[in-house]
Amino acid sequence: MELEEEVPSLLWGLDPVFSAFTRMYIKDIQEMKESKQVPGIFFYNRHPIRQVDVLGTVVLTKERDACHTYGVDDGTGIINCTCWKNPVAEQKSLSDKINDPICDAQISRMLELPHLYREIYDKTFQLPEERQSDQDSAAMLGSITVLSEKIMDFLSGNKIQNFYQQELETVDSLVSLIRQCGSRTTSEQMDFKAGLNAKLIRSSFTEAIKVLQEKGALFQKSKDPNDVYCVTKEDKELYRVTLEIIKGDCKRPKYAEKGCHLRHILSCVQQNYSCFVTEAVIHYLLDLMESNSDVVTAMEEYYTVF
């Protein structure tokens, strides 16, 4: 782990894992990276770890003058553990390795570790301000989703075929949604008595429109982000051209049995209508055609006419 990814050492105490004997798989212990700030401290998912608790089968023993070295295998890897000699307690502790009902302990450990990983270790440690930032982002994402839905309702309800983003930004019912979001977002300091922050309005509409473009509900006929947006289901000419392509090609022997593949339809539409029509737009349009009973799915992503 690089230094810039580490939590500052003064804040390690905020993570309860730091003060615990962390029960982990040996494989993960061996793969942890040592801190660049304090030697002897390691990181797992930004959790600072200084002491671990391992359980496994002793597969190797070595005796030295001051200690015993044991190779412990938990099924994921083997790690060397050092036990410093204590003349008084040595015999008793060595006997407890021998007599402990290891099978029951291993079963208990096997049941416990997945829970610890799922609930603690595999959740990246975050500082309080980072958690707040994530909550704000989630709230904003939810608001953008709602705004995109309301934009689509507005366009459909008013049968709008083309529009510029600036025009949407003057619709009070849509702007009011951003006002409600902004009032809950602590990271945005705005004076609502003086009016909404224009930058927030612009960015919110930009993101909401992007959501609709990814769904294929909207598209543009040029690379210019300020160009007019076309509403897919209101574009009668696009609908007509696409349907004629499918009808015409399905009469040809090559497509008569299976129908036309979505990407073939896309290629033909790009050549005959606009090269900026995307696959998402064609998918959206074909779903609309199928709901109108103009086309039918012959097999996955293949379409034909009745």
Coordinates of C-alpha atoms in Angstrom, one line a residue:
M1 CA 0.0 0.0 0.0
E2 CA 1.4 3.4 -1.0
L3 CA 1.9 6.1 1.7
E4 CA -0.8 8.3 0.3
E5 CA -3.4 5.5 0.8
E6 CA -2.6 5.1 4.5
V7 CA -4.7 6.5 7.2
P8 CA -2.6 9.0 9.2
S9 CA -1.1 7.2 12.3
L10 CA -2.7 9.7 14.7
L11 CA -6.2 8.5 13.6
W12 CA -5.5 4.7 13.8
G13 CA -7.2 4.6 17.2
L14 CA -10.5 5.4 15.6
D15 CA -10.5 1.9 14.1
P16 CA -11.4 -0.7 16.7
V17 CA -9.5 -3.3 14.7
F18 CA -6.2 -1.5 15.7
S19 CA -6.6 -2.4 19.4
A20 CA -7.8 -6.0 18.8
F21 CA -6.0 -9.3 18.2
T22 CA -7.3 -9.6 14.6
R23 CA -8.4 -13.1 13.7
M24 CA -7.5 -13.5 10.1
Y25 CA -6.6 -16.1 7.5
I26 CA -2.8 -16.7 7.2
K27 CA -2.9 -16.0 3.5
D28 CA -4.2 -12.5 4.2
I29 CA -1.7 -11.9 6.9
Q30 CA 1.2 -12.8 4.6
E31 CA -0.1 -10.5 1.9
M32 CA -0.6 -7.4 4.0
K33 CA 1.7 -4.4 3.3
E34 CA 3.7 -2.8 6.1
S35 CA 3.1 0.8 7.0
K36 CA 5.5 3.4 5.7
Q37 CA 4.7 5.5 8.8
V38 CA 5.3 3.1 11.6
P39 CA 7.3 -0.2 11.2
G40 CA 5.5 -3.2 12.5
I41 CA 2.0 -2.0 11.6
F42 CA 0.3 -3.5 8.6
F43 CA -2.8 -2.7 6.5
Y44 CA -5.8 -4.7 5.3
N45 CA -8.4 -2.6 3.5
R46 CA -7.0 0.5 5.2
H47 CA -7.5 -1.2 8.6
P48 CA -4.3 -0.7 10.7
I49 CA -3.3 -4.0 12.2
R50 CA -0.6 -4.5 14.8
Q51 CA -1.5 -7.9 16.4
V52 CA -3.1 -11.0 15.0
D53 CA -4.6 -14.2 16.3
V54 CA -4.0 -17.4 14.2
L55 CA -5.4 -20.9 14.6
G56 CA -4.2 -23.9 12.7
T57 CA -2.3 -27.2 12.7
V58 CA 1.3 -27.2 13.8
V59 CA 3.2 -28.7 10.9
L60 CA 6.8 -27.8 11.9
T61 CA 8.7 -27.2 15.2
K62 CA 12.1 -25.9 15.9
E63 CA 13.8 -25.2 19.2
R64 CA 16.3 -22.4 19.7
D65 CA 18.1 -21.1 22.8
A66 CA 15.5 -18.5 23.6
C67 CA 12.4 -19.7 21.9
H68 CA 10.4 -22.3 20.0
T69 CA 9.4 -21.7 16.4
Y70 CA 6.2 -23.3 15.1
G71 CA 4.9 -23.6 11.5
V72 CA 1.2 -23.2 11.7
D73 CA -1.1 -24.2 8.8
D74 CA -4.8 -23.0 8.6
G75 CA -5.5 -24.3 5.1
T76 CA -4.8 -21.0 3.4
G77 CA -1.1 -20.8 4.1
I78 CA 1.7 -21.5 6.6
I79 CA 3.2 -19.0 9.0
N80 CA 6.0 -19.2 11.4
C81 CA 5.1 -18.3 15.0
T82 CA 7.6 -17.7 17.8
C83 CA 7.0 -18.7 21.4
W84 CA 9.6 -17.3 23.8
K85 CA 10.8 -19.6 26.4
N86 CA 9.5 -19.2 30.0
P87 CA 10.9 -21.9 32.3
V88 CA 7.9 -21.8 34.6
A89 CA 5.1 -21.8 32.1
E90 CA 6.8 -23.6 29.1
Q91 CA 5.8 -27.1 30.1
K92 CA 2.2 -26.1 30.8
S93 CA 1.7 -24.1 27.6
L94 CA 3.3 -26.9 25.5
S95 CA 1.0 -29.4 27.1
D96 CA -2.1 -27.2 26.3
K97 CA -1.2 -27.4 22.6
I98 CA -1.4 -31.1 22.8
N99 CA -4.5 -31.5 24.9
D100 CA -6.8 -28.7 23.5
P101 CA -9.8 -30.1 21.6
I102 CA -8.5 -28.6 18.4
C103 CA -11.2 -29.9 16.2
D104 CA -13.9 -28.0 18.1
A105 CA -11.8 -24.9 18.1
Q106 CA -11.2 -25.1 14.4
I107 CA -14.8 -25.6 13.6
S108 CA -15.7 -22.5 15.7
R109 CA -13.0 -20.5 14.0
M110 CA -14.2 -21.6 10.5
L111 CA -17.7 -20.3 11.4
E112 CA -16.5 -17.1 12.9
L113 CA -14.0 -15.9 10.3
P114 CA -16.4 -15.4 7.3
H115 CA -18.6 -13.2 9.6
L116 CA -15.6 -11.1 10.7
Y117 CA -14.4 -10.6 7.1
R118 CA -17.9 -9.8 5.9
E119 CA -18.8 -7.4 8.6
I120 CA -15.5 -5.8 9.5
Y121 CA -12.3 -6.6 7.6
D122 CA -13.6 -6.5 4.0
K123 CA -15.3 -3.1 4.7
T124 CA -12.7 -0.5 3.9
F125 CA -12.0 1.6 7.0
Q126 CA -13.2 5.2 6.6
L127 CA -12.8 8.3 8.6
P128 CA -15.9 10.0 9.8
E129 CA -15.7 12.8 7.2
E130 CA -15.2 10.2 4.4
R131 CA -18.4 8.4 5.6
Q132 CA -20.3 11.7 5.5
S133 CA -19.0 12.3 2.0
D134 CA -20.2 8.9 0.9
Q135 CA -23.6 9.6 2.4
D136 CA -23.8 12.9 0.6
S137 CA -22.8 11.3 -2.7
A138 CA -25.5 8.6 -2.2
A139 CA -28.1 11.2 -1.5
M140 CA -27.1 13.2 -4.5
L141 CA -27.1 10.1 -6.7
G142 CA -30.7 9.3 -5.6
S143 CA -31.7 12.9 -6.3
I144 CA -30.2 12.7 -9.8
T145 CA -32.2 9.5 -10.5
V146 CA -35.4 11.2 -9.4
L147 CA -34.6 14.3 -11.5
S148 CA -34.0 12.2 -14.6
E149 CA -37.4 10.5 -14.1
K150 CA -39.1 13.8 -13.7
I151 CA -37.4 15.2 -16.8
M152 CA -38.7 12.3 -18.8
D153 CA -42.2 12.8 -17.4
F154 CA -42.0 16.4 -18.4
L155 CA -40.8 15.7 -21.9
S156 CA -43.4 13.0 -22.5
G157 CA -46.2 14.9 -21.0
N158 CA -45.6 17.9 -23.2
K159 CA -44.7 15.8 -26.3
I160 CA -41.4 17.6 -26.6
Q161 CA -39.2 16.3 -29.5
N162 CA -36.1 18.4 -29.1
F163 CA -34.7 20.7 -26.4
Y164 CA -31.7 22.5 -25.2
Q165 CA -30.4 21.8 -21.7
Q166 CA -30.7 25.5 -20.9
E167 CA -34.4 25.4 -21.6
L168 CA -34.9 22.6 -19.0
E169 CA -33.1 24.7 -16.4
T170 CA -35.9 27.3 -16.5
V171 CA -38.7 24.8 -15.6
D172 CA -39.7 25.6 -12.0
S173 CA -41.0 22.1 -11.2
L174 CA -37.7 20.6 -12.2
V175 CA -35.5 23.2 -10.5
S176 CA -37.5 22.8 -7.3
L177 CA -36.2 19.2 -7.0
I178 CA -32.7 20.5 -6.9
R179 CA -33.7 23.0 -4.2
Q180 CA -34.9 20.1 -2.1
C181 CA -31.7 18.2 -2.6
G182 CA -29.5 21.2 -2.0
S183 CA -31.2 22.0 1.3
R184 CA -30.2 18.5 2.6
T185 CA -26.6 18.6 1.3
T186 CA -24.3 20.0 4.0
S187 CA -21.3 20.2 1.6
E188 CA -23.1 22.8 -0.5
Q189 CA -23.3 26.2 1.2
M190 CA -25.9 28.2 -0.7
D191 CA -28.0 31.2 0.1
F192 CA -31.5 30.1 -1.0
K193 CA -33.0 33.5 -0.3
A194 CA -30.8 34.9 -3.0
G195 CA -31.5 32.0 -5.4
L196 CA -30.0 28.7 -6.2
N197 CA -26.4 28.2 -7.1
A198 CA -26.2 28.2 -10.9
K199 CA -23.3 25.7 -10.9
L200 CA -25.3 23.2 -8.9
I201 CA -28.3 23.5 -11.2
R202 CA -26.2 23.1 -14.3
S203 CA -24.3 20.0 -13.0
S204 CA -27.5 18.4 -11.7
F205 CA -29.2 18.7 -15.1
T206 CA -26.1 17.5 -16.9
E207 CA -25.9 14.4 -14.8
A208 CA -29.6 13.7 -15.1
I209 CA -29.5 14.0 -18.8
K210 CA -26.5 11.7 -18.9
V211 CA -28.5 9.1 -17.1
L212 CA -31.2 9.3 -19.8
Q213 CA -28.6 9.2 -22.6
E214 CA -27.2 6.0 -21.1
K215 CA -30.7 4.5 -21.1
G216 CA -31.2 5.5 -24.7
A217 CA -34.1 7.8 -24.0
L218 CA -32.2 10.9 -25.3
F219 CA -29.5 11.4 -27.9
Q220 CA -27.7 14.1 -29.8
K221 CA -26.8 14.4 -33.5
S222 CA -23.4 15.8 -33.0
K223 CA -20.4 15.7 -30.7
D224 CA -21.2 19.2 -29.4
P225 CA -22.4 18.8 -25.7
N226 CA -24.4 22.1 -26.1
D227 CA -26.3 20.8 -29.2
V228 CA -30.0 20.1 -29.1
Y229 CA -31.1 16.8 -27.5
C230 CA -33.6 14.5 -29.3
V231 CA -36.2 12.6 -27.4
T232 CA -36.0 9.0 -28.8
K233 CA -39.6 8.0 -28.5
E234 CA -40.8 11.4 -29.9
D235 CA -38.5 11.2 -33.0
K236 CA -41.0 9.9 -35.6
E237 CA -38.4 10.0 -38.4
L238 CA -36.0 7.8 -36.5
Y239 CA -38.8 5.4 -35.7
R240 CA -39.9 5.3 -39.4
V241 CA -36.3 4.8 -40.7
T242 CA -35.6 2.0 -38.2
L243 CA -38.8 0.1 -38.9
E244 CA -38.3 0.3 -42.7
I245 CA -34.8 -1.1 -42.3
I246 CA -36.1 -4.1 -40.3
K247 CA -39.0 -4.7 -42.7
G248 CA -36.8 -4.4 -45.8
D249 CA -34.0 -6.6 -44.5
C250 CA -36.4 -9.3 -43.1
K251 CA -37.5 -10.0 -46.7
R252 CA -34.0 -10.9 -47.7
P253 CA -33.1 -14.6 -47.4
K254 CA -30.2 -13.8 -45.0
Y255 CA -32.5 -12.3 -42.4
A256 CA -35.8 -14.1 -43.1
E257 CA -35.3 -16.9 -40.6
K258 CA -33.7 -15.2 -37.5
G259 CA -34.5 -11.6 -38.2
C260 CA -32.0 -8.7 -37.9
H261 CA -29.5 -8.4 -35.1
L262 CA -29.5 -5.3 -33.0
R263 CA -26.0 -4.3 -34.1
H264 CA -27.0 -4.7 -37.8
I265 CA -29.9 -2.4 -37.2
L266 CA -27.7 0.1 -35.4
S267 CA -25.2 0.1 -38.3
C268 CA -27.9 0.7 -40.9
V269 CA -29.5 3.5 -38.8
Q270 CA -26.2 5.2 -38.4
Q271 CA -25.7 5.1 -42.2
N272 CA -29.2 6.2 -43.1
Y273 CA -30.1 8.6 -40.3
S274 CA -27.3 9.7 -38.0
C275 CA -23.9 8.4 -37.1
F276 CA -24.4 9.6 -33.5
V277 CA -27.3 7.2 -32.7
T278 CA -26.0 4.8 -30.0
E279 CA -26.7 1.2 -29.3
A280 CA -28.6 2.2 -26.2
V281 CA -30.9 4.4 -28.3
I282 CA -31.6 1.5 -30.7
H283 CA -32.3 -0.9 -27.8
Y284 CA -34.7 1.7 -26.3
L285 CA -36.4 2.2 -29.6
L286 CA -36.8 -1.5 -30.3
D287 CA -38.4 -2.1 -26.9
L288 CA -40.8 0.7 -27.8
M289 CA -41.5 -0.9 -31.2
E290 CA -42.1 -4.3 -29.6
S291 CA -44.6 -2.8 -27.1
N292 CA -46.4 -1.2 -30.1
S293 CA -46.4 -4.7 -31.8
D294 CA -44.4 -3.4 -34.8
V295 CA -41.6 -5.8 -34.3
V296 CA -41.1 -9.0 -32.3
T297 CA -38.0 -10.6 -30.8
A298 CA -37.1 -13.7 -32.8
M299 CA -34.3 -14.7 -30.4
E300 CA -31.9 -12.7 -28.1
E301 CA -31.1 -9.3 -29.8
Y302 CA -32.7 -10.5 -33.1
Y303 CA -35.8 -8.7 -34.3
T304 CA -38.3 -9.3 -37.1
V305 CA -41.7 -8.1 -38.2
F306 CA -45.0 -10.0 -38.2

